[in-house]
Every structure is written in structure tokens, then in C-alpha cells.
């Protein structure tokens, strides 16, 4: 299906970019004009000239393009099934504060051998425990803690939500043997809402985003993500943009 | 220490060693599963740090493998 350009302000279909011919000595060489990509940054509302646009807000809140809970237009990230003309607008993970409980657990668990070891030796409960055995058990304990931490980091890193100019993608990795990837095209989205509950979500500005799709398509949900209002606003804008495109599509 | 007590301690030690090695063996399998999942998920979400994550997962397999043989000696 050919893609058409639509003027945002007038809503008219823009003509195709012309091919320019340049005379080089006697030969005529056709130079293809590099088609200018439609910018994803929307225009400022003339009624509120001082108010920031959604994209400006998003960019202001954006973190590191690779390892952040909220990243806007991340250039170095790609996902499987991404089309050539599809741009990632927002890449979201759970808020960094959601990692605190397991980090605390790791801290406490790493203290256990330091406390329990000397206590066991002092009480003389295991007099026959050799140095080698003690060392092996302690090493295994710390290796286990490392794996537990690594799994938690992986779980945080790979549980992502992606908003592109065409769709919304939700990658869930809940356990080692369960992976779920759900996508919803902008045209299939019926409703987007955000839920913020609890004092922490208010303080650190995070919450859940629920994307309801039409028909039997699975709903997409992002849990404990930062700046949920901004995400909802952007998805709504993209839905409107998609609607406009459909209205102006040639039959 | 009587020979009976010594035999009991030896038996306990052997049982413990067996238990320890079985645990490490399961742990080794777990690290292999983690590596496999990381490889698959890196294809799903590819970024500049994906190779680093895969390397960490691989190093973990090697470390646990070495630890298994170390356990044979230490325990």
C-alpha cells in the first residue's frame, strides 16, 4: 500500500516529491531527491504558544537510550519485527524504584555468611566442617546471590513496552520459561488509560498504562512505568494521527 | 573417637558431597537455560549492550562449570 503524506495543519494530501534532473556536461543525470522524513515532533498549538508539546515533554524526561526506564527516540535499540520505516518513539521499563525490594534482599542475603559462619564456629555445632567445605558453601551462596541479581536485572531489562509510530509492543518475560510478546496496531486501539495508586507512585511518578484493543486482540499493559500520563498522551496523539491517515487514504 | 563414629562422619560427608554436587549440577543447567533465554531475548530486543549481557550469561556458565569441579576437590 503506497504511503501518502498529509499536511498536519490543513489535512490535505501533499503531492509526491519531484525528481530533479541536473545537466552534467552533455549527459543528463537523474538525481533522486532524498525524501524528507515526516518529523515525529508535532507542531505547537497556536492557542498555547508557551506550552510544551508532548514530544518536548517526552524528550525532557528521557533517560539513557539503552539502560533507562524511560527512553525517547532510542536510536541504538531495535526489536524483532520492526519495519524499516517504523521508529521507536518511547521505550519503557518498570520504574527503577521497583528494583529496591530485591536489592535490599540481596544486601541482606550477602550478610548471612558473615554473620552465620562465625556463629556456627563459635557454638561448635559443626566441629567436623573442613575449611574446604566452608569455602565451597560460601562460594555457592555468593554465586547464587549473583544469579538471583542477574535474573532480576534481566527481568527488568527485557520486560519492555515499546511505542512506535505504527503500534504498541509489550514484551513480557515473567520467568525463565515464559515469554509473551503482544502487539496492538494504532488502528486497533480503542482506549488508553493510566492508573496510579499508592503514595510511592505519586512521589516517583509511575503507574500502569492499559491499552484496550478492539475485538479479540489481547490488551496491552505496562506495569509501574514512569510518567504514565505522558505515555497515554502520546499514544492518543498517535491514534489521532493514524485516524487522519485513514481518512485521507485513497480508495 | 570410635571407628563407628568415624564411619558415620565419613558417610555423612559423602552424602553431603553428593548433595552439594547435585545442587551445583542443577545450578549449571539453570545457567545454561538463562544463557539460552538471554540469546533469544536479545534477538527480540536488540541494543548496544545485548552482547555484554550475553557475555555475562556465558561467563556465569563457565564459572559454575569450574565450580562443579572445584566442589569435587574442596568438599
PDB file of C-alpha atoms in Angstrom:
ATOM      1  CA  UNK A   1       0.000   0.000   0.000  1.00  0.00           C
ATOM      2  CA  UNK A   2       1.587   3.363  -1.006  1.00  0.00           C
ATOM      3  CA  UNK A   3       2.211   5.719   1.894  1.00  0.00           C
ATOM      4  CA  UNK A   4       0.982   9.251   1.470  1.00  0.00           C
ATOM      5  CA  UNK A   5       1.975  12.459   3.192  1.00  0.00           C
ATOM      6  CA  UNK A   6      -0.673  14.589   4.840  1.00  0.00           C
ATOM      7  CA  UNK A   7      -0.337  18.195   5.843  1.00  0.00           C
ATOM      8  CA  UNK A   8      -0.894  18.393   9.592  1.00  0.00           C
ATOM      9  CA  UNK A   9      -2.354  21.881   9.527  1.00  0.00           C
ATOM     10  CA  UNK A  10      -4.701  21.720   6.511  1.00  0.00           C
ATOM     11  CA  UNK A  11      -5.278  17.969   6.390  1.00  0.00           C
ATOM     12  CA  UNK A  12      -4.613  17.956   2.625  1.00  0.00           C
ATOM     13  CA  UNK A  13      -2.740  15.219   0.811  1.00  0.00           C
ATOM     14  CA  UNK A  14       0.694  16.518  -0.162  1.00  0.00           C
ATOM     15  CA  UNK A  15       1.997  15.909  -3.705  1.00  0.00           C
ATOM     16  CA  UNK A  16       4.851  13.437  -4.294  1.00  0.00           C
ATOM     17  CA  UNK A  17       8.395  14.825  -4.134  1.00  0.00           C
ATOM     18  CA  UNK A  18       9.644  15.628  -7.666  1.00  0.00           C
ATOM     19  CA  UNK A  19      12.767  14.132  -9.233  1.00  0.00           C
ATOM     20  CA  UNK A  20      15.305  16.798 -10.154  1.00  0.00           C
ATOM     21  CA  UNK A  21      17.433  16.467 -13.301  1.00  0.00           C
ATOM     22  CA  UNK A  22      20.884  18.032 -13.393  1.00  0.00           C
ATOM     23  CA  UNK A  23      22.877  18.651 -16.544  1.00  0.00           C
ATOM     24  CA  UNK A  24      26.406  17.265 -16.261  1.00  0.00           C
ATOM     25  CA  UNK A  25      28.435  18.128 -19.376  1.00  0.00           C
ATOM     26  CA  UNK A  26      26.246  16.615 -22.090  1.00  0.00           C
ATOM     27  CA  UNK A  27      24.717  13.793 -20.119  1.00  0.00           C
ATOM     28  CA  UNK A  28      21.542  14.244 -18.162  1.00  0.00           C
ATOM     29  CA  UNK A  29      21.817  12.532 -14.834  1.00  0.00           C
ATOM     30  CA  UNK A  30      18.748  11.895 -12.759  1.00  0.00           C
ATOM     31  CA  UNK A  31      19.383  12.688  -9.134  1.00  0.00           C
ATOM     32  CA  UNK A  32      16.782  11.211  -6.826  1.00  0.00           C
ATOM     33  CA  UNK A  33      15.691  13.677  -4.233  1.00  0.00           C
ATOM     34  CA  UNK A  34      16.085  12.236  -0.777  1.00  0.00           C
ATOM     35  CA  UNK A  35      12.578  12.198   0.567  1.00  0.00           C
ATOM     36  CA  UNK A  36      12.389  14.150   3.743  1.00  0.00           C
ATOM     37  CA  UNK A  37      11.140  12.001   6.582  1.00  0.00           C
ATOM     38  CA  UNK A  38       7.986  13.233   8.214  1.00  0.00           C
ATOM     39  CA  UNK A  39       9.141  14.530  11.586  1.00  0.00           C
ATOM     40  CA  UNK A  40       7.567  12.848  14.559  1.00  0.00           C
ATOM     41  CA  UNK A  41       7.695  16.094  16.505  1.00  0.00           C
ATOM     42  CA  UNK A  42       4.272  17.638  16.403  1.00  0.00           C
ATOM     43  CA  UNK A  43       3.582  21.337  15.915  1.00  0.00           C
ATOM     44  CA  UNK A  44       2.975  23.678  18.809  1.00  0.00           C
ATOM     45  CA  UNK A  45      -0.668  24.561  19.380  1.00  0.00           C
ATOM     46  CA  UNK A  46      -1.090  28.235  18.323  1.00  0.00           C
ATOM     47  CA  UNK A  47      -3.618  28.735  21.129  1.00  0.00           C
ATOM     48  CA  UNK A  48      -0.995  27.868  23.753  1.00  0.00           C
ATOM     49  CA  UNK A  49       2.325  29.071  22.320  1.00  0.00           C
ATOM     50  CA  UNK A  50       4.241  28.805  25.588  1.00  0.00           C
ATOM     51  CA  UNK A  51       3.014  25.323  26.456  1.00  0.00           C
ATOM     52  CA  UNK A  52       5.398  22.462  25.739  1.00  0.00           C
ATOM     53  CA  UNK A  53       4.381  19.864  23.178  1.00  0.00           C
ATOM     54  CA  UNK A  54       4.173  16.190  24.157  1.00  0.00           C
ATOM     55  CA  UNK A  55       7.409  15.419  22.315  1.00  0.00           C
ATOM     56  CA  UNK A  56       9.233  18.214  24.116  1.00  0.00           C
ATOM     57  CA  UNK A  57       7.946  16.863  27.415  1.00  0.00           C
ATOM     58  CA  UNK A  58       8.990  13.348  26.461  1.00  0.00           C
ATOM     59  CA  UNK A  59      12.498  14.414  25.468  1.00  0.00           C
ATOM     60  CA  UNK A  60      12.891  16.314  28.711  1.00  0.00           C
ATOM     61  CA  UNK A  61      12.087  13.192  30.726  1.00  0.00           C
ATOM     62  CA  UNK A  62      14.117  10.798  28.577  1.00  0.00           C
ATOM     63  CA  UNK A  63      16.977   8.867  30.180  1.00  0.00           C
ATOM     64  CA  UNK A  64      19.850   6.873  28.715  1.00  0.00           C
ATOM     65  CA  UNK A  65      18.919   5.408  25.315  1.00  0.00           C
ATOM     66  CA  UNK A  66      19.849   1.836  26.295  1.00  0.00           C
ATOM     67  CA  UNK A  67      19.568   1.276  30.040  1.00  0.00           C
ATOM     68  CA  UNK A  68      16.791   3.551  31.164  1.00  0.00           C
ATOM     69  CA  UNK A  69      13.277   3.032  32.398  1.00  0.00           C
ATOM     70  CA  UNK A  70      12.044   5.766  30.076  1.00  0.00           C
ATOM     71  CA  UNK A  71      13.782   6.428  26.816  1.00  0.00           C
ATOM     72  CA  UNK A  72      12.530   8.589  23.974  1.00  0.00           C
ATOM     73  CA  UNK A  73      13.572   8.015  20.344  1.00  0.00           C
ATOM     74  CA  UNK A  74      16.279   5.487  21.301  1.00  0.00           C
ATOM     75  CA  UNK A  75      18.460   5.134  18.205  1.00  0.00           C
ATOM     76  CA  UNK A  76      20.525   2.159  19.367  1.00  0.00           C
ATOM     77  CA  UNK A  77      17.561  -0.110  20.115  1.00  0.00           C
ATOM     78  CA  UNK A  78      15.723  -2.379  17.684  1.00  0.00           C
ATOM     79  CA  UNK A  79      13.122  -5.071  18.181  1.00  0.00           C
ATOM     80  CA  UNK A  80      12.315  -8.126  16.117  1.00  0.00           C
ATOM     81  CA  UNK A  81       9.664  -7.474  13.502  1.00  0.00           C
ATOM     82  CA  UNK A  82      10.401  -3.757  13.345  1.00  0.00           C
ATOM     83  CA  UNK A  83       9.682  -2.333   9.891  1.00  0.00           C
ATOM     84  CA  UNK A  84      12.189  -0.195   8.022  1.00  0.00           C
ATOM     85  CA  UNK A  85      10.034   2.898   8.261  1.00  0.00           C
ATOM     86  CA  UNK A  86       8.971   2.223  11.838  1.00  0.00           C
ATOM     87  CA  UNK A  87      10.510   4.413  14.539  1.00  0.00           C
ATOM     88  CA  UNK A  88      10.571   3.647  18.228  1.00  0.00           C
ATOM     89  CA  UNK A  89       9.129   6.683  19.959  1.00  0.00           C
ATOM     90  CA  UNK A  90       9.154   5.523  23.585  1.00  0.00           C
ATOM     91  CA  UNK A  91      10.888   2.575  25.188  1.00  0.00           C
ATOM     92  CA  UNK A  92       9.598   1.907  28.682  1.00  0.00           C
ATOM     93  CA  UNK A  93      10.517  -0.369  31.553  1.00  0.00           C
ATOM     94  CA  UNK A  94       9.301  -0.546  35.114  1.00  0.00           C
ATOM     95  CA  UNK A  95      10.391   2.420  37.228  1.00  0.00           C
ATOM     96  CA  UNK A  96      13.856   1.984  38.718  1.00  0.00           C
ATOM     97  CA  UNK A  97      12.393   2.266  42.226  1.00  0.00           C
ATOM     98  CA  UNK A  98      10.600  -1.080  41.715  1.00  0.00           C
ATOM     99  CA  UNK A  99      14.030  -2.745  41.963  1.00  0.00           C
ATOM    100  CA  UNK A 100      14.590  -1.629  45.541  1.00  0.00           C
ATOM    101  CA  UNK A 101      12.925  -4.640  47.271  1.00  0.00           C
ATOM    102  CA  UNK A 102      15.137  -7.239  45.593  1.00  0.00           C
ATOM    103  CA  UNK A 103      18.213  -5.047  46.028  1.00  0.00           C
ATOM    104  CA  UNK A 104      17.519  -4.926  49.760  1.00  0.00           C
ATOM    105  CA  UNK A 105      17.059  -8.702  49.747  1.00  0.00           C
ATOM    106  CA  UNK A 106      20.418  -9.147  48.031  1.00  0.00           C
ATOM    107  CA  UNK A 107      22.093  -6.889  50.577  1.00  0.00           C
ATOM    108  CA  UNK A 108      20.665  -8.867  53.495  1.00  0.00           C
ATOM    109  CA  UNK A 109      21.432 -12.253  51.902  1.00  0.00           C
ATOM    110  CA  UNK A 110      25.045 -11.245  51.293  1.00  0.00           C
ATOM    111  CA  UNK A 111      25.413 -10.530  55.016  1.00  0.00           C
ATOM    112  CA  UNK A 112      24.252 -14.032  56.018  1.00  0.00           C
ATOM    113  CA  UNK A 113      27.607 -15.887  55.677  1.00  0.00           C
ATOM    114  CA  UNK A 114      29.377 -13.088  57.530  1.00  0.00           C
ATOM    115  CA  UNK A 115      27.018 -13.478  60.484  1.00  0.00           C
ATOM    116  CA  UNK A 116      26.101 -17.175  60.393  1.00  0.00           C
ATOM    117  CA  UNK A 117      29.604 -18.525  59.682  1.00  0.00           C
ATOM    118  CA  UNK A 118      31.339 -17.186  62.802  1.00  0.00           C
ATOM    119  CA  UNK A 119      28.284 -18.056  64.910  1.00  0.00           C
ATOM    120  CA  UNK A 120      28.376 -21.699  63.793  1.00  0.00           C
ATOM    121  CA  UNK A 121      32.067 -21.971  64.552  1.00  0.00           C
ATOM    122  CA  UNK A 122      31.657 -20.241  67.924  1.00  0.00           C
ATOM    123  CA  UNK A 123      28.854 -22.531  69.049  1.00  0.00           C
ATOM    124  CA  UNK A 124      30.760 -25.629  67.888  1.00  0.00           C
ATOM    125  CA  UNK A 125      27.712 -27.138  66.204  1.00  0.00           C
ATOM    126  CA  UNK A 126      29.720 -28.376  63.256  1.00  0.00           C
ATOM    127  CA  UNK A 127      33.194 -29.212  64.545  1.00  0.00           C
ATOM    128  CA  UNK A 128      33.972 -31.529  61.664  1.00  0.00           C
ATOM    129  CA  UNK A 129      33.337 -28.901  58.949  1.00  0.00           C
ATOM    130  CA  UNK A 130      36.549 -28.515  56.994  1.00  0.00           C
ATOM    131  CA  UNK A 131      37.860 -25.256  55.602  1.00  0.00           C
ATOM    132  CA  UNK A 132      37.268 -26.519  52.050  1.00  0.00           C
ATOM    133  CA  UNK A 133      33.632 -27.324  52.725  1.00  0.00           C
ATOM    134  CA  UNK A 134      33.046 -23.944  54.382  1.00  0.00           C
ATOM    135  CA  UNK A 135      34.670 -22.185  51.433  1.00  0.00           C
ATOM    136  CA  UNK A 136      32.665 -24.174  48.873  1.00  0.00           C
ATOM    137  CA  UNK A 137      29.345 -23.475  50.607  1.00  0.00           C
ATOM    138  CA  UNK A 138      30.161 -19.761  50.947  1.00  0.00           C
ATOM    139  CA  UNK A 139      31.164 -19.530  47.278  1.00  0.00           C
ATOM    140  CA  UNK A 140      27.985 -21.313  46.225  1.00  0.00           C
ATOM    141  CA  UNK A 141      25.959 -18.898  48.349  1.00  0.00           C
ATOM    142  CA  UNK A 142      27.501 -15.833  46.708  1.00  0.00           C
ATOM    143  CA  UNK A 143      27.195 -17.370  43.238  1.00  0.00           C
ATOM    144  CA  UNK A 144      23.517 -17.943  43.960  1.00  0.00           C
ATOM    145  CA  UNK A 145      23.110 -14.310  45.020  1.00  0.00           C
ATOM    146  CA  UNK A 146      24.823 -13.207  41.821  1.00  0.00           C
ATOM    147  CA  UNK A 147      22.475 -15.331  39.692  1.00  0.00           C
ATOM    148  CA  UNK A 148      19.453 -14.047  41.589  1.00  0.00           C
ATOM    149  CA  UNK A 149      20.564 -10.445  40.976  1.00  0.00           C
ATOM    150  CA  UNK A 150      21.363 -11.147  37.334  1.00  0.00           C
ATOM    151  CA  UNK A 151      17.921 -12.682  36.807  1.00  0.00           C
ATOM    152  CA  UNK A 152      16.265  -9.662  38.379  1.00  0.00           C
ATOM    153  CA  UNK A 153      18.258  -7.280  36.196  1.00  0.00           C
ATOM    154  CA  UNK A 154      17.383  -9.331  33.110  1.00  0.00           C
ATOM    155  CA  UNK A 155      13.742  -9.375  34.103  1.00  0.00           C
ATOM    156  CA  UNK A 156      13.757  -5.581  34.443  1.00  0.00           C
ATOM    157  CA  UNK A 157      15.737  -5.066  31.242  1.00  0.00           C
ATOM    158  CA  UNK A 158      13.720  -7.382  28.994  1.00  0.00           C
ATOM    159  CA  UNK A 159      10.250  -6.522  30.284  1.00  0.00           C
ATOM    160  CA  UNK A 160       9.714  -3.595  27.982  1.00  0.00           C
ATOM    161  CA  UNK A 161       6.941  -1.648  26.437  1.00  0.00           C
ATOM    162  CA  UNK A 162       7.562  -0.063  23.059  1.00  0.00           C
ATOM    163  CA  UNK A 163       5.515   2.666  21.436  1.00  0.00           C
ATOM    164  CA  UNK A 164       6.270   3.151  17.763  1.00  0.00           C
ATOM    165  CA  UNK A 165       4.613   5.336  15.144  1.00  0.00           C
ATOM    166  CA  UNK A 166       2.646   2.262  13.995  1.00  0.00           C
ATOM    167  CA  UNK A 167       1.895   0.145  17.058  1.00  0.00           C
ATOM    168  CA  UNK A 168       2.364  -0.644  20.710  1.00  0.00           C
ATOM    169  CA  UNK A 169       4.502  -3.660  21.643  1.00  0.00           C
ATOM    170  CA  UNK A 170       4.642  -5.339  25.041  1.00  0.00           C
ATOM    171  CA  UNK A 171       7.449  -7.800  25.763  1.00  0.00           C
ATOM    172  CA  UNK A 172       6.911  -9.800  28.954  1.00  0.00           C
ATOM    173  CA  UNK A 173       9.479 -12.128  30.442  1.00  0.00           C
ATOM    174  CA  UNK A 174       7.999 -13.295  33.699  1.00  0.00           C
ATOM    175  CA  UNK A 175      10.041 -16.407  34.286  1.00  0.00           C
ATOM    176  CA  UNK A 176      12.768 -18.435  32.658  1.00  0.00           C
ATOM    177  CA  UNK A 177      10.308 -20.480  30.663  1.00  0.00           C
ATOM    178  CA  UNK A 178       7.588 -17.940  29.936  1.00  0.00           C
ATOM    179  CA  UNK A 179       7.808 -15.254  27.285  1.00  0.00           C
ATOM    180  CA  UNK A 180       4.911 -13.236  25.924  1.00  0.00           C
ATOM    181  CA  UNK A 181       5.016 -10.630  23.181  1.00  0.00           C
ATOM    182  CA  UNK A 182       1.830  -8.730  22.458  1.00  0.00           C
ATOM    183  CA  UNK A 183       1.341  -6.044  19.828  1.00  0.00           C
ATOM    184  CA  UNK A 184      -1.501  -3.722  19.031  1.00  0.00           C
ATOM    185  CA  UNK A 185      -1.700  -1.581  15.917  1.00  0.00           C
ATOM    186  CA  UNK A 186      -2.642   2.049  16.462  1.00  0.00           C
ATOM    187  CA  UNK A 187      -5.748   1.478  14.348  1.00  0.00           C
ATOM    188  CA  UNK A 188      -6.862  -1.345  16.675  1.00  0.00           C
ATOM    189  CA  UNK A 189      -6.531   0.617  19.893  1.00  0.00           C
ATOM    190  CA  UNK A 190      -9.847   1.686  21.348  1.00  0.00           C
ATOM    191  CA  UNK A 191      -8.914   3.188  24.669  1.00  0.00           C
ATOM    192  CA  UNK A 192      -5.824   4.075  26.675  1.00  0.00           C
ATOM    193  CA  UNK A 193      -5.855   4.759  30.377  1.00  0.00           C
ATOM    194  CA  UNK A 194      -3.402   5.126  33.193  1.00  0.00           C
ATOM    195  CA  UNK A 195      -3.726   4.036  36.801  1.00  0.00           C
ATOM    196  CA  UNK A 196      -1.655   5.496  39.617  1.00  0.00           C
ATOM    197  CA  UNK A 197      -2.207   4.204  43.106  1.00  0.00           C
ATOM    198  CA  UNK A 198      -0.258   4.427  46.323  1.00  0.00           C
ATOM    199  CA  UNK A 199       1.959   7.133  47.793  1.00  0.00           C
ATOM    200  CA  UNK A 200       5.156   5.895  46.120  1.00  0.00           C
ATOM    201  CA  UNK A 201       3.673   6.097  42.631  1.00  0.00           C
ATOM    202  CA  UNK A 202       2.694   9.686  43.353  1.00  0.00           C
ATOM    203  CA  UNK A 203       6.118  10.641  44.681  1.00  0.00           C
ATOM    204  CA  UNK A 204       8.130   8.971  41.916  1.00  0.00           C
ATOM    205  CA  UNK A 205       5.519   9.464  39.165  1.00  0.00           C
ATOM    206  CA  UNK A 206       4.945   5.925  37.974  1.00  0.00           C
ATOM    207  CA  UNK A 207       1.871   3.810  37.288  1.00  0.00           C
ATOM    208  CA  UNK A 208       0.201   1.336  34.976  1.00  0.00           C
ATOM    209  CA  UNK A 209      -0.840   2.007  31.405  1.00  0.00           C
ATOM    210  CA  UNK A 210      -3.692  -0.068  29.992  1.00  0.00           C
ATOM    211  CA  UNK A 211      -4.167  -0.180  26.245  1.00  0.00           C
ATOM    212  CA  UNK A 212      -7.504  -1.646  25.262  1.00  0.00           C
ATOM    213  CA  UNK A 213      -7.745  -3.111  21.798  1.00  0.00           C
ATOM    214  CA  UNK A 214     -10.693  -3.900  19.574  1.00  0.00           C
ATOM    215  CA  UNK A 215     -12.204  -7.342  19.195  1.00  0.00           C
ATOM    216  CA  UNK A 216     -10.310 -10.438  20.209  1.00  0.00           C
ATOM    217  CA  UNK A 217      -6.886  -8.800  20.125  1.00  0.00           C
ATOM    218  CA  UNK A 218      -5.133  -9.079  23.503  1.00  0.00           C
ATOM    219  CA  UNK A 219      -4.929  -5.935  25.578  1.00  0.00           C
ATOM    220  CA  UNK A 220      -1.511  -4.441  26.209  1.00  0.00           C
ATOM    221  CA  UNK A 221      -0.495  -3.467  29.705  1.00  0.00           C
ATOM    222  CA  UNK A 222       2.597  -1.728  31.008  1.00  0.00           C
ATOM    223  CA  UNK A 223       3.044  -2.002  34.754  1.00  0.00           C
ATOM    224  CA  UNK A 224       4.780   0.505  37.075  1.00  0.00           C
ATOM    225  CA  UNK A 225       6.158   2.569  34.207  1.00  0.00           C
ATOM    226  CA  UNK A 226       7.439   6.132  34.676  1.00  0.00           C
ATOM    227  CA  UNK A 227       5.391   9.141  33.507  1.00  0.00           C
ATOM    228  CA  UNK A 228       2.215   7.214  32.579  1.00  0.00           C
ATOM    229  CA  UNK A 229       0.285  10.385  31.696  1.00  0.00           C
ATOM    230  CA  UNK A 230       2.847  11.311  29.069  1.00  0.00           C
ATOM    231  CA  UNK A 231       2.726   7.823  27.566  1.00  0.00           C
ATOM    232  CA  UNK A 232      -1.065   7.927  27.381  1.00  0.00           C
ATOM    233  CA  UNK A 233      -0.960  11.404  25.820  1.00  0.00           C
ATOM    234  CA  UNK A 234       1.498  10.277  23.160  1.00  0.00           C
ATOM    235  CA  UNK A 235      -0.459   7.128  22.312  1.00  0.00           C
ATOM    236  CA  UNK A 236      -3.629   9.203  21.973  1.00  0.00           C
ATOM    237  CA  UNK A 237      -1.849  11.593  19.626  1.00  0.00           C
ATOM    238  CA  UNK A 238      -0.588   8.708  17.536  1.00  0.00           C
ATOM    239  CA  UNK A 239      -4.100   7.260  17.414  1.00  0.00           C
ATOM    240  CA  UNK A 240      -5.440  10.587  16.142  1.00  0.00           C
ATOM    241  CA  UNK A 241      -2.649  10.745  13.571  1.00  0.00           C
ATOM    242  CA  UNK A 242      -3.495   7.226  12.418  1.00  0.00           C
ATOM    243  CA  UNK A 243      -7.169   8.168  12.166  1.00  0.00           C
ATOM    244  CA  UNK A 244      -6.290  11.156   9.984  1.00  0.00           C
ATOM    245  CA  UNK A 245      -4.212   8.952   7.722  1.00  0.00           C
ATOM    246  CA  UNK A 246      -7.108   6.526   7.321  1.00  0.00           C
ATOM    247  CA  UNK A 247      -9.495   9.365   6.473  1.00  0.00           C
ATOM    248  CA  UNK A 248      -7.200  10.547   3.685  1.00  0.00           C
ATOM    249  CA  UNK A 249      -6.277   7.136   2.341  1.00  0.00           C
ATOM    250  CA  UNK A 250      -7.102   6.803  -1.396  1.00  0.00           C
ATOM    251  CA  UNK A 251      -9.772   4.190  -2.171  1.00  0.00           C
TER     252      UNK A 251
ATOM    253  CA  UNK B   1      36.866 -41.397  68.577  1.00  0.00           C
ATOM    254  CA  UNK B   2      35.493 -44.874  67.962  1.00  0.00           C
ATOM    255  CA  UNK B   3      35.546 -46.455  64.473  1.00  0.00           C
ATOM    256  CA  UNK B   4      31.724 -46.368  64.368  1.00  0.00           C
ATOM    257  CA  UNK B   5      31.575 -42.619  64.880  1.00  0.00           C
ATOM    258  CA  UNK B   6      34.274 -42.114  62.258  1.00  0.00           C
ATOM    259  CA  UNK B   7      32.325 -44.255  59.788  1.00  0.00           C
ATOM    260  CA  UNK B   8      29.182 -42.206  60.475  1.00  0.00           C
ATOM    261  CA  UNK B   9      31.037 -38.946  59.889  1.00  0.00           C
ATOM    262  CA  UNK B  10      32.512 -40.353  56.677  1.00  0.00           C
ATOM    263  CA  UNK B  11      29.071 -41.428  55.478  1.00  0.00           C
ATOM    264  CA  UNK B  12      27.577 -38.029  56.317  1.00  0.00           C
ATOM    265  CA  UNK B  13      30.427 -36.337  54.488  1.00  0.00           C
ATOM    266  CA  UNK B  14      29.885 -38.481  51.392  1.00  0.00           C
ATOM    267  CA  UNK B  15      26.155 -37.815  51.416  1.00  0.00           C
ATOM    268  CA  UNK B  16      26.747 -34.092  51.827  1.00  0.00           C
ATOM    269  CA  UNK B  17      29.243 -34.110  48.958  1.00  0.00           C
ATOM    270  CA  UNK B  18      26.755 -35.883  46.721  1.00  0.00           C
ATOM    271  CA  UNK B  19      24.002 -33.437  47.666  1.00  0.00           C
ATOM    272  CA  UNK B  20      26.327 -30.491  47.074  1.00  0.00           C
ATOM    273  CA  UNK B  21      27.343 -31.732  43.618  1.00  0.00           C
ATOM    274  CA  UNK B  22      23.743 -32.411  42.591  1.00  0.00           C
ATOM    275  CA  UNK B  23      22.811 -28.846  43.623  1.00  0.00           C
ATOM    276  CA  UNK B  24      25.699 -27.427  41.588  1.00  0.00           C
ATOM    277  CA  UNK B  25      24.715 -29.604  38.628  1.00  0.00           C
ATOM    278  CA  UNK B  26      21.173 -28.213  38.699  1.00  0.00           C
ATOM    279  CA  UNK B  27      22.634 -24.758  39.064  1.00  0.00           C
ATOM    280  CA  UNK B  28      24.732 -25.401  35.949  1.00  0.00           C
ATOM    281  CA  UNK B  29      21.618 -26.392  33.982  1.00  0.00           C
ATOM    282  CA  UNK B  30      19.904 -23.216  35.205  1.00  0.00           C
ATOM    283  CA  UNK B  31      22.759 -21.037  33.922  1.00  0.00           C
ATOM    284  CA  UNK B  32      22.557 -22.745  30.516  1.00  0.00           C
ATOM    285  CA  UNK B  33      18.804 -22.032  30.394  1.00  0.00           C
ATOM    286  CA  UNK B  34      19.489 -18.397  31.348  1.00  0.00           C
ATOM    287  CA  UNK B  35      22.039 -18.082  28.546  1.00  0.00           C
ATOM    288  CA  UNK B  36      19.597 -19.550  26.029  1.00  0.00           C
ATOM    289  CA  UNK B  37      16.825 -17.191  27.123  1.00  0.00           C
ATOM    290  CA  UNK B  38      19.173 -14.199  27.032  1.00  0.00           C
ATOM    291  CA  UNK B  39      20.179 -15.101  23.482  1.00  0.00           C
ATOM    292  CA  UNK B  40      16.528 -15.334  22.408  1.00  0.00           C
ATOM    293  CA  UNK B  41      15.506 -12.141  24.172  1.00  0.00           C
ATOM    294  CA  UNK B  42      18.481 -10.264  22.724  1.00  0.00           C
ATOM    295  CA  UNK B  43      17.057 -11.075  19.306  1.00  0.00           C
ATOM    296  CA  UNK B  44      13.687  -9.747  20.412  1.00  0.00           C
ATOM    297  CA  UNK B  45      15.145  -6.558  21.866  1.00  0.00           C
ATOM    298  CA  UNK B  46      18.482  -5.723  20.359  1.00  0.00           C
ATOM    299  CA  UNK B  47      20.560  -2.896  21.775  1.00  0.00           C
ATOM    300  CA  UNK B  48      24.214  -1.964  22.084  1.00  0.00           C
ATOM    301  CA  UNK B  49      24.550  -3.733  25.431  1.00  0.00           C
ATOM    302  CA  UNK B  50      22.990  -7.029  24.290  1.00  0.00           C
ATOM    303  CA  UNK B  51      26.422  -8.603  23.542  1.00  0.00           C
ATOM    304  CA  UNK B  52      27.614  -7.642  27.024  1.00  0.00           C
ATOM    305  CA  UNK B  53      24.594  -9.302  28.650  1.00  0.00           C
ATOM    306  CA  UNK B  54      25.182 -12.457  26.601  1.00  0.00           C
ATOM    307  CA  UNK B  55      28.842 -12.457  27.652  1.00  0.00           C
ATOM    308  CA  UNK B  56      27.924 -12.176  31.334  1.00  0.00           C
ATOM    309  CA  UNK B  57      25.493 -15.094  30.949  1.00  0.00           C
ATOM    310  CA  UNK B  58      28.222 -17.131  29.259  1.00  0.00           C
ATOM    311  CA  UNK B  59      30.838 -16.304  31.894  1.00  0.00           C
ATOM    312  CA  UNK B  60      28.335 -17.452  34.502  1.00  0.00           C
ATOM    313  CA  UNK B  61      28.118 -20.884  32.832  1.00  0.00           C
ATOM    314  CA  UNK B  62      31.912 -21.180  32.803  1.00  0.00           C
ATOM    315  CA  UNK B  63      32.221 -20.119  36.453  1.00  0.00           C
ATOM    316  CA  UNK B  64      29.599 -22.628  37.616  1.00  0.00           C
ATOM    317  CA  UNK B  65      31.212 -25.347  35.485  1.00  0.00           C
ATOM    318  CA  UNK B  66      34.576 -24.649  37.091  1.00  0.00           C
ATOM    319  CA  UNK B  67      32.903 -24.542  40.482  1.00  0.00           C
ATOM    320  CA  UNK B  68      31.481 -28.030  39.935  1.00  0.00           C
ATOM    321  CA  UNK B  69      34.995 -29.467  39.515  1.00  0.00           C
ATOM    322  CA  UNK B  70      36.254 -27.328  42.380  1.00  0.00           C
ATOM    323  CA  UNK B  71      33.484 -28.829  44.512  1.00  0.00           C
ATOM    324  CA  UNK B  72      34.821 -32.320  43.799  1.00  0.00           C
ATOM    325  CA  UNK B  73      38.113 -31.293  45.402  1.00  0.00           C
ATOM    326  CA  UNK B  74      37.000 -28.903  48.124  1.00  0.00           C
ATOM    327  CA  UNK B  75      34.031 -30.742  49.623  1.00  0.00           C
TER     328      UNK B  75
END
